[in-house]
Amino acid sequence: MSDHKSSRLSGFYAKPLRERLAVVSEWADLDEQETRALFDGLTLEQADHMVENAVGLFALPLGIGVNLLINGRDYLAPMVVEEPSVIAAVGNAARLARAGGGFQAGSTTSVMIGQVQLLDVPDLAAAATAVTDAAAALGERIDTLLSSMAARGGGFRGVEVRPLPHTPAGPMLIVHLLIDCVDAMGANVVNTAAEAAAPLLETLTGGRANLRILSNLTDRRRAWATCTIPVSAFTTGAVSGHTVAKGIAEANAFAWADPYRAATHNKGIMNGIDPIAVATGNDWRAIEAGAHAYAARDGQYRSLTDWRLVDGEAALFGRIELPLAVGIVGGATRVHPTAQTALKILGVATARELAEVMAAVGLAQNLGALRALAAEGIQRGHMALHARQAALAAGVPPDQVEHVAALVVAEKNVKASRAAEIWAALRGESQ
Ligand code: MEV
């Protein structure tokens, strides 16, 4: 496997696409079929079994986030995303993090929450005690139902009660069933458990069950990542590394204090996390919902990261923590051939390891964005990438895209219409 290989792929971006494909295929030991799944994956027949009313497929670019060193191990991150500069930013930030030994990451166990809503409960306090006292009986019922999950080391982990005395629909008791889903995302398992437990909960509380569904605020299933980078690594041209690192810490403080900035800051984090979720067939809407709800857990929506100067301002320390309910078995992960190849490239053995990689990539993405914003203004970095898109949109042939893009950037006029004019002029010259 890829344990001994370095993900520090210098000059990877400059290689032609097919050479990059060959590098990744060799790095991850992909066979021909697995490699093929990177550009010729899901079939119409498979799509037809996945969703209703299927009539086609929608393609997006799949790129590789390079240079990732997490818990001393090298990873290549397959990322499916339409936005330019996202994948480049991960590679650049991960290279910076290597100057401080890469990322350290960790995670909780894969405990999900199933919610049962109980209404018309005669006595909320008595009902809450009755449910708590019946934890063993609930556990037995759920573990019998989910015997294969229990056999894989997961299953029932406890019950919690949340009385809500004041809601627009009157008082209600919410019961949380905690279930370790191990390597599955677990939505189906948790929903099944909540449905199965509802009749017993009705008996215990004298109430009427309404909703029985998982919570996407999976705050029992979190992953985190940290890095500590010498400020010297941030030196760019005339700007000192200390100035850039301080600017990153100040940017983080802005997002901590201001929800308007936090939304953009966290969007940048999700620029790293969602593309891996998509590549591995995971439910990125669930991840988004959990991340943003968690960001508002103290009543104000805040940044999911923390960046601060440490070691007498000689180093920048960064940390992220967020709910990450992801699986490596079941669902689209199992049926989508590209997701299978993406998981093989990642080489993760457990869902927790996948969540840890995603947390580290989220932190890297945030670092890349804040560094660019603090150091040079993001627009400059974006311009070259947008220029390439403009040239492609203008119908410039792929082997001429770089050339035309460089010309529109030099003119500071990054528009498809200008790229088309330049290309028409160039063509006129060569004929
Ligand atoms: C763009 O997709 C993401 C950024 O706006 C994130 C940020 O501002 O931190 C660059």
Tab-separated table of C-alpha atoms and ligand atoms in Angstrom:
chain	number	residue	atom	x	y	z
A	1	MET	CA	0.000	0.000	0.000
A	2	SER	CA	0.934	3.650	0.010
A	3	ASP	CA	2.230	3.944	3.604
A	4	HIS	CA	5.855	4.489	2.673
A	5	LYS	CA	5.193	6.882	-0.191
A	6	SER	CA	5.469	10.640	0.041
A	7	SER	CA	2.529	12.773	-1.074
A	8	ARG	CA	4.958	15.661	-1.599
A	9	LEU	CA	4.538	15.635	-5.369
A	10	SER	CA	6.630	18.569	-6.479
A	11	GLY	CA	5.616	19.928	-9.910
A	12	PHE	CA	2.530	17.663	-10.072
A	13	TYR	CA	0.394	20.605	-11.246
A	14	ALA	CA	2.662	21.270	-14.208
A	15	LYS	CA	2.375	17.750	-15.648
A	16	PRO	CA	-0.134	16.990	-18.420
A	17	LEU	CA	-3.378	15.448	-17.090
A	18	ARG	CA	-2.595	11.948	-18.380
A	19	GLU	CA	0.789	11.953	-16.661
A	20	ARG	CA	-0.838	13.019	-13.403
A	21	LEU	CA	-3.316	10.193	-13.805
A	22	ALA	CA	-0.444	7.748	-14.268
A	23	VAL	CA	1.366	9.092	-11.184
A	24	VAL	CA	-1.731	8.701	-9.000
A	25	SER	CA	-2.548	5.307	-10.438
A	26	GLU	CA	0.938	4.059	-9.578
A	27	TRP	CA	1.013	5.814	-6.197
A	28	ALA	CA	-2.251	4.180	-5.103
A	29	ASP	CA	-1.591	0.875	-6.881
A	30	LEU	CA	-4.756	1.150	-8.988
A	31	ASP	CA	-5.534	-1.519	-11.564
A	32	GLU	CA	-6.810	-0.607	-15.026
A	33	GLN	CA	-10.467	-0.748	-14.030
A	34	GLU	CA	-9.922	1.339	-10.900
A	35	THR	CA	-7.968	3.916	-12.889
A	36	ARG	CA	-10.656	3.995	-15.541
A	37	ALA	CA	-13.273	4.720	-12.875
A	38	LEU	CA	-11.618	8.125	-12.378
A	39	PHE	CA	-12.899	9.328	-15.750
A	40	ASP	CA	-15.430	6.696	-16.792
A	41	GLY	CA	-17.181	5.735	-13.580
A	42	LEU	CA	-20.891	5.563	-12.940
A	43	THR	CA	-23.049	3.981	-15.654
A	44	LEU	CA	-26.566	5.035	-16.598
A	45	GLU	CA	-27.824	1.693	-15.289
A	46	GLN	CA	-26.215	2.328	-11.884
A	47	ALA	CA	-27.583	5.884	-11.809
A	48	ASP	CA	-31.023	4.496	-12.548
A	49	HIS	CA	-30.816	2.399	-9.370
A	50	MET	CA	-29.550	5.290	-7.259
A	51	VAL	CA	-32.217	7.950	-7.793
A	52	GLU	CA	-35.699	8.275	-9.199
A	53	ASN	CA	-36.423	9.593	-12.686
A	54	ALA	CA	-32.765	9.355	-13.726
A	55	VAL	CA	-32.125	10.560	-17.265
A	56	GLY	CA	-28.369	11.202	-17.269
A	57	LEU	CA	-25.111	11.823	-15.463
A	58	PHE	CA	-23.410	15.090	-14.467
A	59	ALA	CA	-19.626	15.247	-14.646
A	60	LEU	CA	-17.354	17.424	-12.484
A	61	PRO	CA	-13.547	17.635	-12.387
A	62	LEU	CA	-11.776	15.255	-10.003
A	63	GLY	CA	-8.397	16.561	-8.867
A	64	ILE	CA	-5.830	15.542	-6.289
A	65	GLY	CA	-4.912	17.496	-3.166
A	66	VAL	CA	-1.195	16.785	-2.741
A	67	ASN	CA	1.453	17.179	-0.021
A	68	LEU	CA	-0.802	16.029	2.836
A	69	LEU	CA	1.016	14.655	5.873
A	70	ILE	CA	-1.428	13.668	8.621
A	71	ASN	CA	-0.406	11.837	11.793
A	72	GLY	CA	2.911	11.078	10.127
A	73	ARG	CA	1.298	9.442	7.121
A	74	ASP	CA	1.174	10.717	3.546
A	75	TYR	CA	-2.181	11.068	1.814
A	76	LEU	CA	-3.381	12.101	-1.612
A	77	ALA	CA	-6.894	13.549	-1.418
A	78	PRO	CA	-9.265	13.023	-4.367
A	79	MET	CA	-11.424	16.150	-4.633
A	80	VAL	CA	-14.475	16.684	-6.834
A	81	VAL	CA	-15.157	20.383	-7.243
A	82	GLU	CA	-16.039	22.918	-9.933
A	83	GLU	CA	-14.240	25.911	-8.391
A	84	PRO	CA	-10.736	26.827	-9.568
A	85	SER	CA	-7.942	27.316	-7.024
A	86	VAL	CA	-9.471	25.075	-4.320
A	87	ILE	CA	-7.268	22.057	-5.056
A	88	ALA	CA	-4.173	24.210	-5.567
A	89	ALA	CA	-4.789	25.901	-2.204
A	90	VAL	CA	-4.854	22.561	-0.362
A	91	GLY	CA	-1.540	21.507	-1.889
A	92	ASN	CA	0.099	24.844	-1.068
A	93	ALA	CA	-1.178	24.917	2.508
A	94	ALA	CA	-0.283	21.266	3.100
A	95	ARG	CA	3.246	22.066	1.890
A	96	LEU	CA	3.421	24.902	4.434
A	97	ALA	CA	2.140	22.586	7.183
A	98	ARG	CA	4.911	20.087	6.376
A	99	ALA	CA	7.361	22.731	7.606
A	100	GLY	CA	5.896	22.025	11.046
A	101	GLY	CA	5.555	18.233	10.701
A	102	GLY	CA	2.191	18.224	8.942
A	103	PHE	CA	-1.184	17.823	10.614
A	104	GLN	CA	-2.113	15.975	13.777
A	105	ALA	CA	-5.676	14.695	13.664
A	106	GLY	CA	-8.067	12.768	15.859
A	107	SER	CA	-11.699	11.813	16.160
A	108	THR	CA	-14.377	10.534	18.475
A	109	THR	CA	-16.082	7.196	17.923
A	110	SER	CA	-18.792	7.177	15.231
A	111	VAL	CA	-21.740	7.852	17.554
A	112	MET	CA	-24.822	9.168	15.767
A	113	ILE	CA	-27.984	10.566	17.322
A	114	GLY	CA	-31.482	9.308	16.498
A	115	GLN	CA	-34.274	11.627	17.649
A	116	VAL	CA	-37.757	10.596	18.696
A	117	GLN	CA	-40.257	13.411	19.243
A	118	LEU	CA	-42.914	12.638	21.877
A	119	LEU	CA	-45.988	14.863	22.219
A	120	ASP	CA	-48.986	14.857	24.566
A	121	VAL	CA	-46.716	13.611	27.376
A	122	PRO	CA	-48.712	13.991	30.631
A	123	ASP	CA	-45.696	14.624	32.880
A	124	LEU	CA	-42.410	15.619	31.193
A	125	ALA	CA	-40.222	15.081	34.273
A	126	ALA	CA	-41.672	11.652	35.086
A	127	ALA	CA	-41.428	10.619	31.423
A	128	ALA	CA	-37.780	11.721	31.257
A	129	THR	CA	-36.931	9.550	34.290
A	130	ALA	CA	-38.857	6.576	32.898
A	131	VAL	CA	-36.921	6.754	29.609
A	132	THR	CA	-33.538	7.107	31.325
A	133	ASP	CA	-34.340	4.152	33.608
A	134	ALA	CA	-35.271	2.023	30.602
A	135	ALA	CA	-31.902	2.463	28.849
A	136	ALA	CA	-31.037	-1.251	29.122
A	137	ALA	CA	-34.347	-2.372	27.601
A	138	LEU	CA	-34.017	0.159	24.784
A	139	GLY	CA	-30.445	-0.968	24.169
A	140	GLU	CA	-31.467	-4.608	23.970
A	141	ARG	CA	-34.244	-3.847	21.497
A	142	ILE	CA	-31.961	-1.768	19.296
A	143	ASP	CA	-28.968	-4.099	19.402
A	144	THR	CA	-31.169	-7.086	18.521
A	145	LEU	CA	-32.470	-5.158	15.535
A	146	LEU	CA	-29.013	-3.927	14.527
A	147	SER	CA	-27.219	-7.196	15.222
A	148	SER	CA	-24.763	-6.805	12.324
A	149	MET	CA	-23.805	-3.310	13.514
A	150	ALA	CA	-23.279	-4.665	17.032
A	151	ALA	CA	-21.175	-7.509	15.573
A	152	ARG	CA	-18.942	-4.895	13.894
A	153	GLY	CA	-18.263	-3.257	17.247
A	154	GLY	CA	-21.032	-0.674	17.079
A	155	GLY	CA	-24.613	-0.450	18.261
A	156	PHE	CA	-26.497	1.205	21.097
A	157	ARG	CA	-24.442	3.532	23.307
A	158	GLY	CA	-27.051	5.211	25.475
A	159	VAL	CA	-30.155	7.316	25.709
A	160	GLU	CA	-30.640	10.999	26.554
A	161	VAL	CA	-33.736	13.070	27.161
A	162	ARG	CA	-34.361	16.660	26.185
A	163	PRO	CA	-37.582	18.118	27.564
A	164	LEU	CA	-38.789	21.077	25.482
A	165	PRO	CA	-41.499	22.656	27.652
A	166	HIS	CA	-42.053	25.692	25.410
A	167	THR	CA	-42.511	25.158	21.673
A	168	PRO	CA	-45.109	26.509	19.232
A	169	ALA	CA	-46.760	23.047	19.429
A	170	GLY	CA	-46.710	22.930	23.224
A	171	PRO	CA	-44.473	20.855	25.503
A	172	MET	CA	-42.662	17.843	24.085
A	173	LEU	CA	-40.031	15.335	25.136
A	174	ILE	CA	-37.204	14.599	22.726
A	175	VAL	CA	-35.368	11.311	23.194
A	176	HIS	CA	-31.880	10.880	21.768
A	177	LEU	CA	-30.753	7.358	20.957
A	178	LEU	CA	-26.966	7.181	20.684
A	179	ILE	CA	-25.736	4.611	18.193
A	180	ASP	CA	-22.174	3.860	17.154
A	181	CYS	CA	-22.248	3.333	13.399
A	182	VAL	CA	-18.541	2.395	13.125
A	183	ASP	CA	-17.603	2.613	9.414
A	184	ALA	CA	-21.059	3.474	8.058
A	185	MET	CA	-22.440	7.003	7.831
A	186	GLY	CA	-25.385	5.317	9.498
A	187	ALA	CA	-28.428	7.352	8.454
A	188	ASN	CA	-30.497	4.271	7.609
A	189	VAL	CA	-29.387	2.401	10.714
A	190	VAL	CA	-30.219	5.302	13.015
A	191	ASN	CA	-33.586	5.950	11.374
A	192	THR	CA	-34.451	2.252	11.690
A	193	ALA	CA	-33.475	2.282	15.374
A	194	ALA	CA	-35.517	5.429	16.078
A	195	GLU	CA	-38.573	3.892	14.411
A	196	ALA	CA	-38.157	0.624	16.290
A	197	ALA	CA	-37.769	2.346	19.668
A	198	ALA	CA	-40.768	4.649	19.253
A	199	PRO	CA	-43.534	2.252	20.451
A	200	LEU	CA	-41.607	1.454	23.649
A	201	LEU	CA	-40.973	5.176	24.191
A	202	GLU	CA	-44.691	5.869	23.771
A	203	THR	CA	-45.463	3.265	26.445
A	204	LEU	CA	-42.790	4.610	28.780
A	205	THR	CA	-43.862	8.245	28.463
A	206	GLY	CA	-47.595	7.973	27.851
A	207	GLY	CA	-46.968	10.235	24.867
A	208	ARG	CA	-47.419	10.074	21.086
A	209	ALA	CA	-44.395	9.700	18.806
A	210	ASN	CA	-44.188	11.992	15.806
A	211	LEU	CA	-40.770	12.376	14.129
A	212	ARG	CA	-38.269	9.490	14.289
A	213	ILE	CA	-35.159	10.557	12.422
A	214	LEU	CA	-31.410	11.085	12.812
A	215	SER	CA	-29.968	14.462	13.788
A	216	ASN	CA	-27.462	15.975	11.376
A	217	LEU	CA	-25.915	17.861	14.272
A	218	THR	CA	-23.677	14.863	14.908
A	219	ASP	CA	-21.781	16.462	17.763
A	220	ARG	CA	-20.901	13.040	19.231
A	221	ARG	CA	-19.107	12.185	15.996
A	222	ARG	CA	-16.431	14.808	15.545
A	223	ALA	CA	-12.992	15.037	14.018
A	224	TRP	CA	-10.264	17.567	14.659
A	225	ALA	CA	-6.901	18.524	13.229
A	226	THR	CA	-4.080	20.820	14.275
A	227	CYS	CA	-0.854	22.137	12.819
A	228	THR	CA	1.961	24.338	14.102
A	229	ILE	CA	3.951	26.113	11.422
A	230	PRO	CA	7.063	28.264	11.910
A	231	VAL	CA	6.178	31.827	10.867
A	232	SER	CA	9.297	31.857	8.677
A	233	ALA	CA	7.461	29.474	6.314
A	234	PHE	CA	5.044	32.307	5.421
A	235	THR	CA	7.636	34.777	4.161
A	236	THR	CA	6.654	35.971	0.674
A	237	GLY	CA	8.771	38.491	-1.196
A	238	ALA	CA	9.005	41.653	0.832
A	239	VAL	CA	6.374	40.583	3.392
A	240	SER	CA	7.743	38.968	6.560
A	241	GLY	CA	6.385	35.577	7.622
A	242	HIS	CA	5.445	37.050	10.976
A	243	THR	CA	3.256	39.705	9.294
A	244	VAL	CA	1.445	37.077	7.200
A	245	ALA	CA	0.973	34.715	10.161
A	246	LYS	CA	-0.330	37.571	12.307
A	247	GLY	CA	-2.715	38.519	9.499
A	248	ILE	CA	-4.038	34.936	9.476
A	249	ALA	CA	-4.656	35.027	13.258
A	250	GLU	CA	-6.387	38.414	12.876
A	251	ALA	CA	-8.550	37.067	10.050
A	252	ASN	CA	-9.589	34.182	12.299
A	253	ALA	CA	-10.503	36.589	15.095
A	254	PHE	CA	-12.717	38.456	12.617
A	255	ALA	CA	-14.589	35.228	11.783
A	256	TRP	CA	-14.877	34.296	15.467
A	257	ALA	CA	-16.553	37.627	16.246
A	258	ASP	CA	-18.626	38.309	13.105
A	259	PRO	CA	-21.163	35.865	11.596
A	260	TYR	CA	-20.998	37.677	8.219
A	261	ARG	CA	-17.322	36.844	7.971
A	262	ALA	CA	-17.722	33.438	9.674
A	263	ALA	CA	-20.085	32.277	6.921
A	264	THR	CA	-17.425	32.995	4.273
A	265	HIS	CA	-14.603	31.643	6.429
A	266	ASN	CA	-16.470	28.377	7.027
A	267	LYS	CA	-17.480	28.197	3.371
A	268	GLY	CA	-13.769	28.174	2.605
A	269	ILE	CA	-13.276	25.298	5.049
A	270	MET	CA	-16.064	23.358	3.361
A	271	ASN	CA	-14.292	23.999	0.025
A	272	GLY	CA	-11.840	21.379	1.287
A	273	ILE	CA	-14.239	19.003	2.998
A	274	ASP	CA	-17.133	18.765	0.529
A	275	PRO	CA	-15.019	17.773	-2.490
A	276	ILE	CA	-13.707	14.732	-0.583
A	277	ALA	CA	-17.250	13.930	0.554
A	278	VAL	CA	-18.407	14.013	-3.069
A	279	ALA	CA	-15.417	12.010	-4.308
A	280	THR	CA	-16.035	9.280	-1.728
A	281	GLY	CA	-19.806	9.116	-2.256
A	282	ASN	CA	-20.650	10.695	1.083
A	283	ASP	CA	-23.640	12.940	1.869
A	284	TRP	CA	-22.149	16.426	1.701
A	285	ARG	CA	-25.446	18.119	2.618
A	286	ALA	CA	-25.447	16.222	5.908
A	287	ILE	CA	-21.856	17.316	6.544
A	288	GLU	CA	-22.679	20.938	5.690
A	289	ALA	CA	-25.733	20.920	7.983
A	290	GLY	CA	-23.709	19.488	10.867
A	291	ALA	CA	-20.785	21.861	10.380
A	292	HIS	CA	-22.867	25.033	10.334
A	293	ALA	CA	-25.108	23.987	13.237
A	294	TYR	CA	-21.972	23.163	15.253
A	295	ALA	CA	-20.466	26.560	14.347
A	296	ALA	CA	-23.450	28.174	16.093
A	297	ARG	CA	-23.360	25.914	19.164
A	298	ASP	CA	-22.771	28.734	21.678
A	299	GLY	CA	-25.620	30.824	20.262
A	300	GLN	CA	-23.488	32.848	17.841
A	301	TYR	CA	-22.344	31.527	14.472
A	302	ARG	CA	-18.527	31.477	14.591
A	303	SER	CA	-15.434	30.189	12.786
A	304	LEU	CA	-14.843	26.440	12.959
A	305	THR	CA	-11.113	27.058	13.184
A	306	ASP	CA	-8.763	28.735	15.591
A	307	TRP	CA	-5.484	30.297	14.397
A	308	ARG	CA	-3.099	31.955	16.843
A	309	LEU	CA	0.552	32.844	17.195
A	310	VAL	CA	2.417	30.627	19.679
A	311	ASP	CA	5.999	30.030	20.873
A	312	GLY	CA	6.656	33.739	21.443
A	313	GLU	CA	5.089	34.476	18.029
A	314	ALA	CA	7.625	32.203	16.301
A	315	ALA	CA	4.948	29.809	15.072
A	316	LEU	CA	1.326	29.823	13.918
A	317	PHE	CA	-0.942	27.231	15.525
A	318	GLY	CA	-4.164	26.181	13.824
A	319	ARG	CA	-6.977	23.932	14.934
A	320	ILE	CA	-10.289	22.779	13.504
A	321	GLU	CA	-12.989	20.661	15.074
A	322	LEU	CA	-16.342	19.786	13.566
A	323	PRO	CA	-18.939	17.035	13.290
A	324	LEU	CA	-18.063	14.705	10.408
A	325	ALA	CA	-20.525	11.896	9.776
A	326	VAL	CA	-18.881	10.015	6.924
A	327	GLY	CA	-18.783	6.376	5.944
A	328	ILE	CA	-16.567	4.086	3.931
A	329	VAL	CA	-19.198	1.345	3.541
A	330	GLY	CA	-22.792	1.454	2.344
A	331	GLY	CA	-24.734	3.974	0.294
A	332	ALA	CA	-23.187	5.644	-2.739
A	333	THR	CA	-19.748	4.827	-1.342
A	334	ARG	CA	-20.393	1.186	-2.202
A	335	VAL	CA	-22.154	1.504	-5.560
A	336	HIS	CA	-20.243	4.363	-7.194
A	337	PRO	CA	-17.096	3.037	-8.909
A	338	THR	CA	-15.343	6.432	-8.711
A	339	ALA	CA	-16.001	6.579	-4.963
A	340	GLN	CA	-14.387	3.160	-4.583
A	341	THR	CA	-11.282	4.351	-6.430
A	342	ALA	CA	-11.246	7.591	-4.432
A	343	LEU	CA	-11.242	5.587	-1.201
A	344	LYS	CA	-8.403	3.432	-2.515
A	345	ILE	CA	-6.356	6.544	-3.362
A	346	LEU	CA	-6.965	7.859	0.156
A	347	GLY	CA	-6.032	4.464	1.577
A	348	VAL	CA	-8.160	5.004	4.695
A	349	ALA	CA	-8.957	1.912	6.746
A	350	THR	CA	-11.837	3.353	8.785
A	351	ALA	CA	-14.532	6.015	8.598
A	352	ARG	CA	-12.793	7.799	11.462
A	353	GLU	CA	-9.564	7.973	9.478
A	354	LEU	CA	-11.518	9.447	6.549
A	355	ALA	CA	-13.056	12.055	8.869
A	356	GLU	CA	-9.595	12.935	10.225
A	357	VAL	CA	-8.235	13.444	6.710
A	358	MET	CA	-11.233	15.615	5.864
A	359	ALA	CA	-10.729	17.730	8.986
A	360	ALA	CA	-7.065	18.237	8.085
A	361	VAL	CA	-7.973	19.188	4.508
A	362	GLY	CA	-10.585	21.641	5.840
A	363	LEU	CA	-7.906	23.226	7.997
A	364	ALA	CA	-5.484	23.296	5.053
A	365	GLN	CA	-8.094	24.896	2.807
A	366	ASN	CA	-8.791	27.566	5.411
A	367	LEU	CA	-5.082	28.219	5.818
A	368	GLY	CA	-4.691	28.537	2.052
A	369	ALA	CA	-7.547	31.044	1.831
A	370	LEU	CA	-6.491	33.123	4.844
A	371	ARG	CA	-2.858	33.164	3.743
A	372	ALA	CA	-3.834	34.368	0.285
A	373	LEU	CA	-6.254	36.966	1.689
A	374	ALA	CA	-3.756	38.183	4.259
A	375	ALA	CA	-0.640	38.070	2.090
A	376	GLU	CA	-1.523	39.200	-1.363
A	377	GLY	CA	-5.264	39.610	-1.774
A	378	ILE	CA	-7.015	36.588	-3.143
A	379	GLN	CA	-7.942	38.221	-6.414
A	380	ARG	CA	-4.427	38.064	-7.838
A	381	GLY	CA	-4.124	34.331	-7.249
A	382	HIS	CA	-7.584	33.712	-8.615
A	383	MET	CA	-7.031	35.700	-11.757
A	384	ALA	CA	-4.791	33.202	-13.532
A	385	LEU	CA	-7.220	30.369	-12.837
A	386	HIS	CA	-10.257	32.354	-13.933
A	387	ALA	CA	-8.363	33.389	-17.028
A	388	ARG	CA	-7.921	29.732	-17.978
A	389	GLN	CA	-11.654	29.161	-17.528
A	390	ALA	CA	-12.419	32.251	-19.605
A	391	ALA	CA	-10.129	31.019	-22.385
A	392	LEU	CA	-11.776	27.588	-22.335
A	393	ALA	CA	-15.228	29.190	-22.377
A	394	ALA	CA	-14.133	31.249	-25.397
A	395	GLY	CA	-13.381	28.056	-27.303
A	396	VAL	CA	-9.586	28.346	-27.180
A	397	PRO	CA	-8.077	24.903	-27.901
A	398	PRO	CA	-6.578	23.245	-24.781
A	399	ASP	CA	-2.958	23.523	-26.016
A	400	GLN	CA	-3.370	27.300	-26.388
A	401	VAL	CA	-5.275	27.957	-23.154
A	402	GLU	CA	-2.199	28.801	-21.033
A	403	HIS	CA	-0.916	31.237	-23.646
A	404	VAL	CA	-4.231	33.075	-24.087
A	405	ALA	CA	-4.851	33.065	-20.301
A	406	ALA	CA	-1.458	34.714	-19.713
A	407	LEU	CA	-2.330	37.437	-22.224
A	408	VAL	CA	-5.715	38.290	-20.649
A	409	VAL	CA	-4.094	38.350	-17.189
A	410	ALA	CA	-1.391	40.699	-18.457
A	411	GLU	CA	-4.150	42.981	-19.738
A	412	LYS	CA	-6.046	42.610	-16.424
A	413	ASN	CA	-9.123	41.943	-18.536
A	414	VAL	CA	-10.195	38.440	-17.545
A	415	LYS	CA	-13.266	37.913	-19.673
A	416	ALA	CA	-14.247	35.165	-22.094
A	417	SER	CA	-15.075	37.820	-24.706
A	418	ARG	CA	-11.526	39.247	-24.494
A	419	ALA	CA	-10.021	35.750	-24.607
A	420	ALA	CA	-12.064	35.121	-27.773
A	421	GLU	CA	-10.773	38.351	-29.361
A	422	ILE	CA	-7.180	37.502	-28.506
A	423	TRP	CA	-7.578	33.985	-29.836
A	424	ALA	CA	-9.147	35.290	-33.065
A	425	ALA	CA	-6.230	37.691	-33.482
A	426	LEU	CA	-3.668	34.960	-32.806
A	427	ARG	CA	-5.333	32.644	-35.269
A	428	GLY	CA	-5.349	35.414	-37.859
A	429	GLU	CA	-1.603	35.862	-37.334
A	430	SER	CA	-0.809	32.196	-37.736
A	431	GLN	CA	-2.830	31.758	-40.945
B	1	MEV	C1	-13.952	31.083	-1.851
B	1	MEV	O1	-14.584	29.938	-2.364
B	1	MEV	C2	-13.592	30.866	-0.387
B	1	MEV	C3	-13.030	32.092	0.343
B	1	MEV	O2	-13.937	33.184	0.219
B	1	MEV	C4	-12.889	31.677	1.787
B	1	MEV	C5	-12.500	32.821	2.718
B	1	MEV	O3	-12.791	33.987	2.426
B	1	MEV	O4	-11.935	32.498	3.783
B	1	MEV	C6	-11.725	32.526	-0.260
